[in-house]
JSON list of C-alpha atoms and ligand atoms in Angstrom, two decimals:
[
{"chain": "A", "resi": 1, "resn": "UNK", "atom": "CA", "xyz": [-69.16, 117.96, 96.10]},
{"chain": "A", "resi": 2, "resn": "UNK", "atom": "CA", "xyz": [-70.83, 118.68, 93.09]},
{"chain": "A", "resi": 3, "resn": "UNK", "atom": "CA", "xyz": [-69.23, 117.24, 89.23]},
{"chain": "A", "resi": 4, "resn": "UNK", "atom": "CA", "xyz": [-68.14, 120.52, 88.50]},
{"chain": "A", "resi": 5, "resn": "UNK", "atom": "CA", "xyz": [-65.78, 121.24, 91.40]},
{"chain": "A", "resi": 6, "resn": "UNK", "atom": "CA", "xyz": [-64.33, 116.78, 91.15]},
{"chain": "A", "resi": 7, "resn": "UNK", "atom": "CA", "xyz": [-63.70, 118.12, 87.14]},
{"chain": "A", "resi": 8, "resn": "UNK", "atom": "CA", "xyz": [-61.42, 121.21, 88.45]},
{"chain": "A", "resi": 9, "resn": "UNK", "atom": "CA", "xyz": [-59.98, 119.48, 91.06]},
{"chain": "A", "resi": 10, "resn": "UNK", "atom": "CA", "xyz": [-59.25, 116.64, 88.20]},
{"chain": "A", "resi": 11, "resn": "UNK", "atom": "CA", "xyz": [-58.06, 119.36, 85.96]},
{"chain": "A", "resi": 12, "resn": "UNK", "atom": "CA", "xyz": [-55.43, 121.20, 88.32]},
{"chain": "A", "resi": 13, "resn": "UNK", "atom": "CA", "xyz": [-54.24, 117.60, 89.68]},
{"chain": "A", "resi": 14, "resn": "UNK", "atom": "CA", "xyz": [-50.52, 117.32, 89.82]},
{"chain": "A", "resi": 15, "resn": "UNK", "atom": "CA", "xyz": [-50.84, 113.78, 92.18]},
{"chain": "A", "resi": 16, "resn": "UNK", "atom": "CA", "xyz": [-48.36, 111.70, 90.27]},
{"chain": "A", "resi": 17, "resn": "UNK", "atom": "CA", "xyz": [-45.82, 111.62, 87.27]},
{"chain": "A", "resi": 18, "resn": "UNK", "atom": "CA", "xyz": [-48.74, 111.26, 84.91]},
{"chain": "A", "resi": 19, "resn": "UNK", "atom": "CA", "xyz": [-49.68, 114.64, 84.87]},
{"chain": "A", "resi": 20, "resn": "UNK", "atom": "CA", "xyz": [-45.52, 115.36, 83.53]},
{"chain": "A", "resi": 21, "resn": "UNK", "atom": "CA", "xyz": [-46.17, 113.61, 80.27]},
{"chain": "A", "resi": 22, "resn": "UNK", "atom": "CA", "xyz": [-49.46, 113.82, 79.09]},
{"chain": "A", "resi": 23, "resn": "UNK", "atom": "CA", "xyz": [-51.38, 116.85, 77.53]},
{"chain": "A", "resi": 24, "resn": "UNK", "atom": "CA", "xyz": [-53.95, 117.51, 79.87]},
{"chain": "A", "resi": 25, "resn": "UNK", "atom": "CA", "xyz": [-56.25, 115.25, 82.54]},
{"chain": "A", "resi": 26, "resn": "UNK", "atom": "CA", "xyz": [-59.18, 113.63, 81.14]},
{"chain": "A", "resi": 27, "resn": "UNK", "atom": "CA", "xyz": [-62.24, 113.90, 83.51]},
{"chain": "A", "resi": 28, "resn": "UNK", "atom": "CA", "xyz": [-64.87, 111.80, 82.99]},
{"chain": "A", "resi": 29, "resn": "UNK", "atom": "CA", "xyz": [-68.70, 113.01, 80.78]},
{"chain": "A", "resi": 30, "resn": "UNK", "atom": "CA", "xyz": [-71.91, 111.47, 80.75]},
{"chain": "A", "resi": 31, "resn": "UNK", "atom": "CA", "xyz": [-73.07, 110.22, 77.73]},
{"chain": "A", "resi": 32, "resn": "UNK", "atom": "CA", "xyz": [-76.24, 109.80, 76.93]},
{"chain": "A", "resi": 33, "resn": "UNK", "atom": "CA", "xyz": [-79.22, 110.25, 73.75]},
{"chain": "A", "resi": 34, "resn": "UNK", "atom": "CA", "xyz": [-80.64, 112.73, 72.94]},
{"chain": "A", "resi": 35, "resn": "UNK", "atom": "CA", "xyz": [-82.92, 113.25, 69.27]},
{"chain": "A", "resi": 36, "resn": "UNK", "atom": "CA", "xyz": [-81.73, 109.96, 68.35]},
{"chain": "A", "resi": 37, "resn": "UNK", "atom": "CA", "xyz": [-77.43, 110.18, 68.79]},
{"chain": "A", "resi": 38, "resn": "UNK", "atom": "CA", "xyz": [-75.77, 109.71, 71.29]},
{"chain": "A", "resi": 39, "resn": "UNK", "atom": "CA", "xyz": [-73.64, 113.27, 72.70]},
{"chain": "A", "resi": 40, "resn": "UNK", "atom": "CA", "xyz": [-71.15, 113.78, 75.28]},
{"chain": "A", "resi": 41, "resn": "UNK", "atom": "CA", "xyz": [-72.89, 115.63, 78.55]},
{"chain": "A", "resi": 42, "resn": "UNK", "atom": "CA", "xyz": [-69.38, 117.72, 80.41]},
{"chain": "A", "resi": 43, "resn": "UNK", "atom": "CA", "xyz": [-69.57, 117.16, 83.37]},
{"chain": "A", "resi": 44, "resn": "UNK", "atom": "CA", "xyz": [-72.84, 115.73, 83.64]},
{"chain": "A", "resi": 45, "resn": "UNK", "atom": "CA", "xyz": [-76.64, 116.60, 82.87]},
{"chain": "A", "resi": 46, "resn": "UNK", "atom": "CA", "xyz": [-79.15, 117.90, 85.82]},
{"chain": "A", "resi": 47, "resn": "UNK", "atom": "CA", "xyz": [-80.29, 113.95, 86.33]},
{"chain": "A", "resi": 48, "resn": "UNK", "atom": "CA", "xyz": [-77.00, 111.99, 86.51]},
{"chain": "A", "resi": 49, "resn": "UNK", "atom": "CA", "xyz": [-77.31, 108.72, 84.82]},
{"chain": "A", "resi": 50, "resn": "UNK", "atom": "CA", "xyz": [-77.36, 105.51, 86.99]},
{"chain": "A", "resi": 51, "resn": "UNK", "atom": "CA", "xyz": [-75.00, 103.75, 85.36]},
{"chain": "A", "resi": 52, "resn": "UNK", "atom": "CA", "xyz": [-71.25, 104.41, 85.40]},
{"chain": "A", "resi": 53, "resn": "UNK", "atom": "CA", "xyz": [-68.72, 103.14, 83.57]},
{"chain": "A", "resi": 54, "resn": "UNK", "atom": "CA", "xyz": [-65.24, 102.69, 84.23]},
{"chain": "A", "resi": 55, "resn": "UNK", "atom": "CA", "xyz": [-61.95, 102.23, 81.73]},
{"chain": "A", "resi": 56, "resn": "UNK", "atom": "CA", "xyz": [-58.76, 102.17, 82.35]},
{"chain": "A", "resi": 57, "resn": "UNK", "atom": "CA", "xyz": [-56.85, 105.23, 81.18]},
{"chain": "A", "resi": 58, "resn": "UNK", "atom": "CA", "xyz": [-56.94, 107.95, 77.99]},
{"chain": "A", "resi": 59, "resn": "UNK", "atom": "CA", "xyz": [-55.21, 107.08, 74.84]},
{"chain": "A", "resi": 60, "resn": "UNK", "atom": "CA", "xyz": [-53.66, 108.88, 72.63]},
{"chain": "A", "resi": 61, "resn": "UNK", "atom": "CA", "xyz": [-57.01, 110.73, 71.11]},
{"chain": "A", "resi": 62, "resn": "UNK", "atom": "CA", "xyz": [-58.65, 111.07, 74.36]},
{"chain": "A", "resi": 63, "resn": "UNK", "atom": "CA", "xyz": [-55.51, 112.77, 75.65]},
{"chain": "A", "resi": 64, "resn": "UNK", "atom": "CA", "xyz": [-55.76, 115.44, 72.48]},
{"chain": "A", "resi": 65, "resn": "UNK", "atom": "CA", "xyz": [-59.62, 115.78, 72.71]},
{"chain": "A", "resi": 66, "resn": "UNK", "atom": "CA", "xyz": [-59.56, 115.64, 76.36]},
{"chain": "A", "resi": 67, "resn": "UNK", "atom": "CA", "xyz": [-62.88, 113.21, 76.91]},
{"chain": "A", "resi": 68, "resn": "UNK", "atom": "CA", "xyz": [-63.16, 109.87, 77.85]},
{"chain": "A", "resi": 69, "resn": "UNK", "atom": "CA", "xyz": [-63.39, 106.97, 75.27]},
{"chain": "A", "resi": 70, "resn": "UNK", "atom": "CA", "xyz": [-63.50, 108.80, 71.46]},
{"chain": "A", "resi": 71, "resn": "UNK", "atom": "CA", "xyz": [-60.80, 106.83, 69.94]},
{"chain": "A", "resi": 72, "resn": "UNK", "atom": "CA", "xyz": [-61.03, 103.68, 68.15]},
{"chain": "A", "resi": 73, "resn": "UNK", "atom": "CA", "xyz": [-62.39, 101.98, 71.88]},
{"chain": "A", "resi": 74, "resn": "UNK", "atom": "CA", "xyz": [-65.00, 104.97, 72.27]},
{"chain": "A", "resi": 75, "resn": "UNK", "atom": "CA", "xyz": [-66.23, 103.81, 68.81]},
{"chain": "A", "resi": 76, "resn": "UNK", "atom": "CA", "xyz": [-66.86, 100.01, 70.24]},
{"chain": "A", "resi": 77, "resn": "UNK", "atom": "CA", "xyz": [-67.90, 101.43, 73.22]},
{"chain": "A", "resi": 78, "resn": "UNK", "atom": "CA", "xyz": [-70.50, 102.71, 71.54]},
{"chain": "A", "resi": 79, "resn": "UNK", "atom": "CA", "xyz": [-71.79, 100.12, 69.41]},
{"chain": "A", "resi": 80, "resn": "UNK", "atom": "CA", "xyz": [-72.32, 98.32, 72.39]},
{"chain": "A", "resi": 81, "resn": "UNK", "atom": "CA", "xyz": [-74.30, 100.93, 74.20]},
{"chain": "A", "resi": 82, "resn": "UNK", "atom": "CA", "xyz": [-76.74, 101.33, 71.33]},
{"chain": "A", "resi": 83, "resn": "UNK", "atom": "CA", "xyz": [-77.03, 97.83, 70.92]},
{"chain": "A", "resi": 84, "resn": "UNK", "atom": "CA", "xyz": [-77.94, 97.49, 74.51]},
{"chain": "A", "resi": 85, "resn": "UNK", "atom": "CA", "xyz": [-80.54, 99.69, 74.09]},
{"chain": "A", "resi": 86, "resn": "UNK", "atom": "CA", "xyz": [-78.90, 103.56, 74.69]},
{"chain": "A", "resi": 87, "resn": "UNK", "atom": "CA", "xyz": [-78.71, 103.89, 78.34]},
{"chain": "A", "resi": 88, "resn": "UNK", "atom": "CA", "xyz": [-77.63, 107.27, 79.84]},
{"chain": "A", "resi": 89, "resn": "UNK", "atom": "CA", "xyz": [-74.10, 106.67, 81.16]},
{"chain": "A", "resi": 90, "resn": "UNK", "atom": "CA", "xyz": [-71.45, 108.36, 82.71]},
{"chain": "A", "resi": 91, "resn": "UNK", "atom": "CA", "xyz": [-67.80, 107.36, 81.44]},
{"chain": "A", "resi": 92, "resn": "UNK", "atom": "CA", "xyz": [-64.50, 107.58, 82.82]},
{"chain": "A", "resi": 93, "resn": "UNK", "atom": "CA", "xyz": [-61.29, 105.71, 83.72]},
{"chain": "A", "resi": 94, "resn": "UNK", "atom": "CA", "xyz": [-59.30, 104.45, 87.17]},
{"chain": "A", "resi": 95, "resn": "UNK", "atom": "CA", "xyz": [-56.25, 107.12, 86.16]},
{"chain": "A", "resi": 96, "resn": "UNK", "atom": "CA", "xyz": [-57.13, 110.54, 84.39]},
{"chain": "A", "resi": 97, "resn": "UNK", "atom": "CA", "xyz": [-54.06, 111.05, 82.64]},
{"chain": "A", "resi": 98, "resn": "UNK", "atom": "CA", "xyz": [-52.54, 109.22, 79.34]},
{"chain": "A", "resi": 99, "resn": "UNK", "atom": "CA", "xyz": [-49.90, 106.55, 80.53]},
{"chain": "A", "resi": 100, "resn": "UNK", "atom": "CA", "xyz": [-47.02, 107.41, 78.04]},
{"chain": "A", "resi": 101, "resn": "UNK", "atom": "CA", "xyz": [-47.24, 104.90, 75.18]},
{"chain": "A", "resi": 102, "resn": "UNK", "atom": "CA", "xyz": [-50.25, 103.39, 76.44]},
{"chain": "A", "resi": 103, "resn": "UNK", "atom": "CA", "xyz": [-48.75, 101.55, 79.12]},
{"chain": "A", "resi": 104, "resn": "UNK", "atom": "CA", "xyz": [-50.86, 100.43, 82.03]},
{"chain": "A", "resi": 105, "resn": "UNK", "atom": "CA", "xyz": [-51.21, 102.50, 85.11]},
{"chain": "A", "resi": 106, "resn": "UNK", "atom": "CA", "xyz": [-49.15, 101.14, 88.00]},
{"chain": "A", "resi": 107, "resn": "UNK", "atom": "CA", "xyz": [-50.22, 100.38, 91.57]},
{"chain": "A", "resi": 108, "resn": "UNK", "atom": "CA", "xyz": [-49.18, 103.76, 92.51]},
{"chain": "A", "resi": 109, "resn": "UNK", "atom": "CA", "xyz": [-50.82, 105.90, 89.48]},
{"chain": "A", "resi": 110, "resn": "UNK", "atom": "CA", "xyz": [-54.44, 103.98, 90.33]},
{"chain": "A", "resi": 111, "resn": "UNK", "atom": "CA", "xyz": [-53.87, 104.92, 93.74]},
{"chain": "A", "resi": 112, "resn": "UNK", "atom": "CA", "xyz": [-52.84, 108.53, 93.46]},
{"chain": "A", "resi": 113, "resn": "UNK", "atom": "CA", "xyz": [-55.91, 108.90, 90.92]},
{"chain": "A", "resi": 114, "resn": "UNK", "atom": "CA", "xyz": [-58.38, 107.05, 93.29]},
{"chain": "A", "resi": 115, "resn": "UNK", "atom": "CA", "xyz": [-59.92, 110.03, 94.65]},
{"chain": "A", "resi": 116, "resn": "UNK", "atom": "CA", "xyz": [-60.98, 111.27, 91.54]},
{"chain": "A", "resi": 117, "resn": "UNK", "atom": "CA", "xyz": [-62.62, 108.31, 91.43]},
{"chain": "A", "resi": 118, "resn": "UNK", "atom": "CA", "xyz": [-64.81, 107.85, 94.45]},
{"chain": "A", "resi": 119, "resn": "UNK", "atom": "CA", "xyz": [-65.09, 111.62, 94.59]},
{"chain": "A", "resi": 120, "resn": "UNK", "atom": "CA", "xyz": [-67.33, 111.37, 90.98]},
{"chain": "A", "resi": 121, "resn": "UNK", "atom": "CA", "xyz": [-69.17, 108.09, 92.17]},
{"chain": "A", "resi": 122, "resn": "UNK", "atom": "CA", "xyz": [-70.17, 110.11, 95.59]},
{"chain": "A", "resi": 123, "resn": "UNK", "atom": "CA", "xyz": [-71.58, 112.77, 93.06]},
{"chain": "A", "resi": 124, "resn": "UNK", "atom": "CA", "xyz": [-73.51, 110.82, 91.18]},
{"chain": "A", "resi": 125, "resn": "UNK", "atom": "CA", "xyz": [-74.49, 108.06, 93.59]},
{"chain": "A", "resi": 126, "resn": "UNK", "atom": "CA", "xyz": [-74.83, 105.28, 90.57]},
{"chain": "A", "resi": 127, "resn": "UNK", "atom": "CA", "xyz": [-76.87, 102.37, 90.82]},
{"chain": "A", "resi": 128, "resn": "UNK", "atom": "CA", "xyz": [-75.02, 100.44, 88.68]},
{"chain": "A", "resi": 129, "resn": "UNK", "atom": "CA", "xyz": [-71.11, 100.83, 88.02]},
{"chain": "A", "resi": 130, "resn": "UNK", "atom": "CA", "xyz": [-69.54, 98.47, 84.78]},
{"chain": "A", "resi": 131, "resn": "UNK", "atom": "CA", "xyz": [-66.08, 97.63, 84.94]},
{"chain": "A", "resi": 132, "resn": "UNK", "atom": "CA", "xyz": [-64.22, 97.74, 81.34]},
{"chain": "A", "resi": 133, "resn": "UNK", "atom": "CA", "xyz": [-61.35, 95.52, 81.87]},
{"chain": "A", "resi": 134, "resn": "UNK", "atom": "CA", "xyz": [-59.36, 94.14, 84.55]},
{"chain": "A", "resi": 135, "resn": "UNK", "atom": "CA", "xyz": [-57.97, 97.52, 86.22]},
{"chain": "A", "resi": 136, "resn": "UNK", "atom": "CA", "xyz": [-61.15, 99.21, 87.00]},
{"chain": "A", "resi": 137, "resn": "UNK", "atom": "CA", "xyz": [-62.27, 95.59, 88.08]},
{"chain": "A", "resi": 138, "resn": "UNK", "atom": "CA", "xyz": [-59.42, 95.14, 90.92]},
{"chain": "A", "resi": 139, "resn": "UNK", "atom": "CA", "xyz": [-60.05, 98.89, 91.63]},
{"chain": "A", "resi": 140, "resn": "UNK", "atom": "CA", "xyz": [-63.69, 97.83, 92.29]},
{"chain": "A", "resi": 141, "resn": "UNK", "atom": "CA", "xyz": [-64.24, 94.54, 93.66]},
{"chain": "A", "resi": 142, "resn": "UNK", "atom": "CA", "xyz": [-62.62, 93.78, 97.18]},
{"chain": "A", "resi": 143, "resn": "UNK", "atom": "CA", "xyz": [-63.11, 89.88, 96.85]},
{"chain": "A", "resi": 144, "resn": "UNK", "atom": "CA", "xyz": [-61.38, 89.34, 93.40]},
{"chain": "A", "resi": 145, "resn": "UNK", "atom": "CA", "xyz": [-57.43, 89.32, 92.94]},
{"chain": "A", "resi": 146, "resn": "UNK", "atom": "CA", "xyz": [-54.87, 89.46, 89.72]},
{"chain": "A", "resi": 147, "resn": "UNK", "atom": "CA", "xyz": [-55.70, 85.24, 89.34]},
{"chain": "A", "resi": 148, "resn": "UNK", "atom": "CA", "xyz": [-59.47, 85.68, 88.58]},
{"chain": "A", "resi": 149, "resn": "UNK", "atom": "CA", "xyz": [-60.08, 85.58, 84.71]},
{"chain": "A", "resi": 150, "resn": "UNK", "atom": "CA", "xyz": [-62.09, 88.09, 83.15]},
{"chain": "A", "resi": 151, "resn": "UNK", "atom": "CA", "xyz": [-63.93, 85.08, 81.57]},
{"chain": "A", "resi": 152, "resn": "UNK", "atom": "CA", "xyz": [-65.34, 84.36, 85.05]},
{"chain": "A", "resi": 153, "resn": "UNK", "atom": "CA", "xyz": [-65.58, 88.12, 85.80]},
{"chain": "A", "resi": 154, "resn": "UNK", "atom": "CA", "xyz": [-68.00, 88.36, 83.04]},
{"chain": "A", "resi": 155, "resn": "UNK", "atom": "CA", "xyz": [-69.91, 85.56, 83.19]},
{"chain": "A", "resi": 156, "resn": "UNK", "atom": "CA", "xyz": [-70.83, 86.48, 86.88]},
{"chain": "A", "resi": 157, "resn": "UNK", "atom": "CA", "xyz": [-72.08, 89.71, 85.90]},
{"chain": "A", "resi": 158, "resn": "UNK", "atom": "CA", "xyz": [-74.87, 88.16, 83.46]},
{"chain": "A", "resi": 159, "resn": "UNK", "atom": "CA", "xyz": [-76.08, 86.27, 86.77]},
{"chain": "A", "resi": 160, "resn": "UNK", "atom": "CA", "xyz": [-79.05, 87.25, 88.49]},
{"chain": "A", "resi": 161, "resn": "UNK", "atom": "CA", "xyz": [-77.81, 89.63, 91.08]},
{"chain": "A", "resi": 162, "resn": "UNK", "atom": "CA", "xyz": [-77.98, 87.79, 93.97]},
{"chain": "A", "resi": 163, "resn": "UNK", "atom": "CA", "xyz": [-76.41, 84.45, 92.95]},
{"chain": "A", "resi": 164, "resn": "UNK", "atom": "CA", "xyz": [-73.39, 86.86, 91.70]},
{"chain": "A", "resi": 165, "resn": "UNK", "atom": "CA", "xyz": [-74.09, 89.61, 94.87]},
{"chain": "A", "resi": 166, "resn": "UNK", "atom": "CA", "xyz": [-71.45, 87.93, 97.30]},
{"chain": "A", "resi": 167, "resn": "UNK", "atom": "CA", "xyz": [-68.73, 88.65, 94.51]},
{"chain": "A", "resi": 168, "resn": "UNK", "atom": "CA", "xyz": [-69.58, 91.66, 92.76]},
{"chain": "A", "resi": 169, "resn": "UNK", "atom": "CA", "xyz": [-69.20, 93.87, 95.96]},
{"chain": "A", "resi": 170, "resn": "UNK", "atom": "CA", "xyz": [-68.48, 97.07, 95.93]},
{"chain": "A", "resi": 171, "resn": "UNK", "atom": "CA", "xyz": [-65.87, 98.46, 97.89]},
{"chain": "A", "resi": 172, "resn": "UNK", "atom": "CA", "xyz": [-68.03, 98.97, 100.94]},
{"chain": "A", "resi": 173, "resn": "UNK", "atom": "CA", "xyz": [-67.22, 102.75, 102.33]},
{"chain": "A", "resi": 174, "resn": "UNK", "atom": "CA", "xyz": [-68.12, 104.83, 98.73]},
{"chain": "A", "resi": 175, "resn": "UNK", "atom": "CA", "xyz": [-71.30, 103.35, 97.49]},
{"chain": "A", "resi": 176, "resn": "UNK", "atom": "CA", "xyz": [-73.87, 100.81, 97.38]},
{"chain": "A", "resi": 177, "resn": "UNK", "atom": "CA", "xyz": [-73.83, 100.70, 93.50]},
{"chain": "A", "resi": 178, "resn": "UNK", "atom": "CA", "xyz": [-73.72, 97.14, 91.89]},
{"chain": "A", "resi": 179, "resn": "UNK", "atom": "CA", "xyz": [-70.87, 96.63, 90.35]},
{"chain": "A", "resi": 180, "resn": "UNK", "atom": "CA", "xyz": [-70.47, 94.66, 86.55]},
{"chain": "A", "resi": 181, "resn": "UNK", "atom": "CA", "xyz": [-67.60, 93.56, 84.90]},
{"chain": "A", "resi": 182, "resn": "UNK", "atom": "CA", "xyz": [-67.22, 93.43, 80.96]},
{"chain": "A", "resi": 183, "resn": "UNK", "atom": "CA", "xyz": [-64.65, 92.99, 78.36]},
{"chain": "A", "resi": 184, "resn": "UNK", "atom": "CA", "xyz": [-62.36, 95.86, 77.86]},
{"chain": "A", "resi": 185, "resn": "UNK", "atom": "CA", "xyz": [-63.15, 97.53, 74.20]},
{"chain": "A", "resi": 186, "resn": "UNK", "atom": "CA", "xyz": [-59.30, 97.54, 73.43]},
{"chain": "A", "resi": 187, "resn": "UNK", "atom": "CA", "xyz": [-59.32, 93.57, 74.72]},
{"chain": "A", "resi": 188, "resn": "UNK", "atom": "CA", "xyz": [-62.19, 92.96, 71.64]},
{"chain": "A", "resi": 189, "resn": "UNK", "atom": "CA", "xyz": [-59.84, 95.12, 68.76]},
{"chain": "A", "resi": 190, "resn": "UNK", "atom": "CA", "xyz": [-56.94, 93.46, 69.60]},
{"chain": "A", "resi": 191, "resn": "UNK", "atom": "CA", "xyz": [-57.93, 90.22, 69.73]},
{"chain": "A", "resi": 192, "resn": "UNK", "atom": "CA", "xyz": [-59.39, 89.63, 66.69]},
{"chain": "A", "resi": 193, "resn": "UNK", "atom": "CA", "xyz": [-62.98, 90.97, 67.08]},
{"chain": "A", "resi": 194, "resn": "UNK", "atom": "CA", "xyz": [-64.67, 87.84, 68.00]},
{"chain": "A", "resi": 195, "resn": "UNK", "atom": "CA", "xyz": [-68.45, 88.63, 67.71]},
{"chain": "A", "resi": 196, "resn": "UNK", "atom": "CA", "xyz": [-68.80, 86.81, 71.06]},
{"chain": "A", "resi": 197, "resn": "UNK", "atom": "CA", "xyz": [-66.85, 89.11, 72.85]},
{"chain": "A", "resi": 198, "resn": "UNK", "atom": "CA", "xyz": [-68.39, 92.10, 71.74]},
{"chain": "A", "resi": 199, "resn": "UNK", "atom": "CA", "xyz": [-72.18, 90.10, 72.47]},
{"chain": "A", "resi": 200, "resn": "UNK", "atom": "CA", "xyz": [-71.17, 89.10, 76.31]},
{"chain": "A", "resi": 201, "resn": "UNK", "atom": "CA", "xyz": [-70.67, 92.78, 76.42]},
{"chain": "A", "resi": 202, "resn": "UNK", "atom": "CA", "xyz": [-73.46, 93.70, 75.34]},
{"chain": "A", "resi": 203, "resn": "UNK", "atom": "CA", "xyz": [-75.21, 91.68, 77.58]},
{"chain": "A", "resi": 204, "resn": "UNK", "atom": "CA", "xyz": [-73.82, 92.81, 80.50]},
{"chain": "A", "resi": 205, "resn": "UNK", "atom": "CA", "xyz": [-74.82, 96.43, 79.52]},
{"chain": "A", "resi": 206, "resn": "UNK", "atom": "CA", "xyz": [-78.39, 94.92, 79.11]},
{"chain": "A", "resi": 207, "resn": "UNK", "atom": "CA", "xyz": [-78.27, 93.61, 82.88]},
{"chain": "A", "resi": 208, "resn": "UNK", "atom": "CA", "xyz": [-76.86, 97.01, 84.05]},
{"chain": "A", "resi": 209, "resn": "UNK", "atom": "CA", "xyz": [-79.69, 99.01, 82.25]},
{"chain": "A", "resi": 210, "resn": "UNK", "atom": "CA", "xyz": [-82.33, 96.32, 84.21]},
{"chain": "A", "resi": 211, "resn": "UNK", "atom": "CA", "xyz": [-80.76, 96.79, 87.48]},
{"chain": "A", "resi": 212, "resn": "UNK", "atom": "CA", "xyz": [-80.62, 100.19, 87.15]},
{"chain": "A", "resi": 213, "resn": "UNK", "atom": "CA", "xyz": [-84.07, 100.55, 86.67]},
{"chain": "A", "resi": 214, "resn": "UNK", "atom": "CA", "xyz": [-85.01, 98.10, 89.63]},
{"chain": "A", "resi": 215, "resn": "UNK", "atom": "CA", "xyz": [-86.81, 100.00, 92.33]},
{"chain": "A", "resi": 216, "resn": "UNK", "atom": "CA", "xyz": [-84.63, 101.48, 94.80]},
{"chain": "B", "resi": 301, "resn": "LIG", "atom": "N1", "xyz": [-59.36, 103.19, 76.89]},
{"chain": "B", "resi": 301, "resn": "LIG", "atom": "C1", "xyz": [-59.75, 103.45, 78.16]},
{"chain": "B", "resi": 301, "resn": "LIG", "atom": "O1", "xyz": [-59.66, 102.61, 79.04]},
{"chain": "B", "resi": 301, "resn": "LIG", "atom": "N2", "xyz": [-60.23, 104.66, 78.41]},
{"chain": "B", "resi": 301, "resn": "LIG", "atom": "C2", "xyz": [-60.37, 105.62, 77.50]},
{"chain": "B", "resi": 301, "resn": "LIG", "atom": "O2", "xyz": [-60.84, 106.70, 77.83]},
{"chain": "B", "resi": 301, "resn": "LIG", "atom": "C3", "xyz": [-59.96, 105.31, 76.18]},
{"chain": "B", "resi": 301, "resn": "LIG", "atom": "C4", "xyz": [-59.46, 104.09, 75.90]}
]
């Protein structure tokens, strides 16, 4: 199924409450440079990037702009990307739609999203797939659970791939994609902006751009 036809069936999705109280379903874009800056790709460019990334749900300016990531977290989100070195990327969250005053998205919202999700990541077949925050990695990574710290999460993803392989697996049946976890961009704003946060992020973006350019 090509991008274009997973955006429209994101767009006309009515799958759970979600869909009642926000403006409109945010599908995800590529983003990737181009003459030096960095522009937003909808749906994606002929040559999908390798990497994805996943965050957890719109905000309040996603859900007016409809795109993934240009609020106050895009504008992390970005620093980190260009301080990683500007990898093409592909961005976009475990639930489409803005959970009403920012909650989180329950059980039942991830799960009634999740075929938007694997849909887009059988599309572009990613070699590498970063995690922002703790729901995208539960939604990824069978062997962790609600008790494993980011700290850990994050750590393991600066590892060399196969000391950190027999955790970071993918769930097996969509894609053989390695998966990363980093810092949410919201987790760095709110607490306090600790360069070291922001750095460990940055590295992990550094390890996804090196696996993704591994041979096949
Ligand atoms: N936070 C997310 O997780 N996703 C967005 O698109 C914006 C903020």
């Amino acid at each position: 199924m090509s991008l274009t036809v997973v955006r429209d069936k994101v767009l006309a999705c009515k799958s759970c409450g979600l869909r009642e109280t926000c403006r409109a379903p945010v599908p995800g874009a590529a983003d990737v440079l181009a003459g030096g800056a960095r522009y937003r790709v909808y749906p994606t460019t002929n040559t999908p990037p390798r990497i994805v990334l996943i965050g957890e749900a719109p905000g309040e300016r996603e859900d007016d702009d409809g795109q993934p990531f240009v609020g106050a977290s895009g504008q992390v989100l970005t620093s980190w990307l260009v301080r990683a070195g500007n990898p093409d990327v592909y961005i976009t969250n475990t639930v489409k739609c803005r959970p009403p005053s920012n909650r989180q998205p329950t059980v039942d919202e991830k799960a009634a999203c999740r075929p938007h999700l694997d849909r887009e990541l059988e599309a572009i077949k990613p070699r590498v797939i970063v995690c922002f925050g703790r729901h995208a990695a539960l939604s990824m990574l069978r062997l962790f659970n609600k008790s494993t710290g980011m700290k850990r999460l994050v750590e393991m993803s600066t590892l060399p791939y196969d000391e950190a392989g027999q955790w970071m697996q993918v769930a097996a049946r969509m894609t053989r994609a390695k998966v990363l976890v980093a810092y949410h961009p919201s987790y760095y704003l709110q607490s306090g902006r600790r360069p070291e946060v922001a750095t460990a992020c940055v590295d992990v973006l550094k390890r996804a751009i090196e696996l993704a350019e591994e041979p096949a």
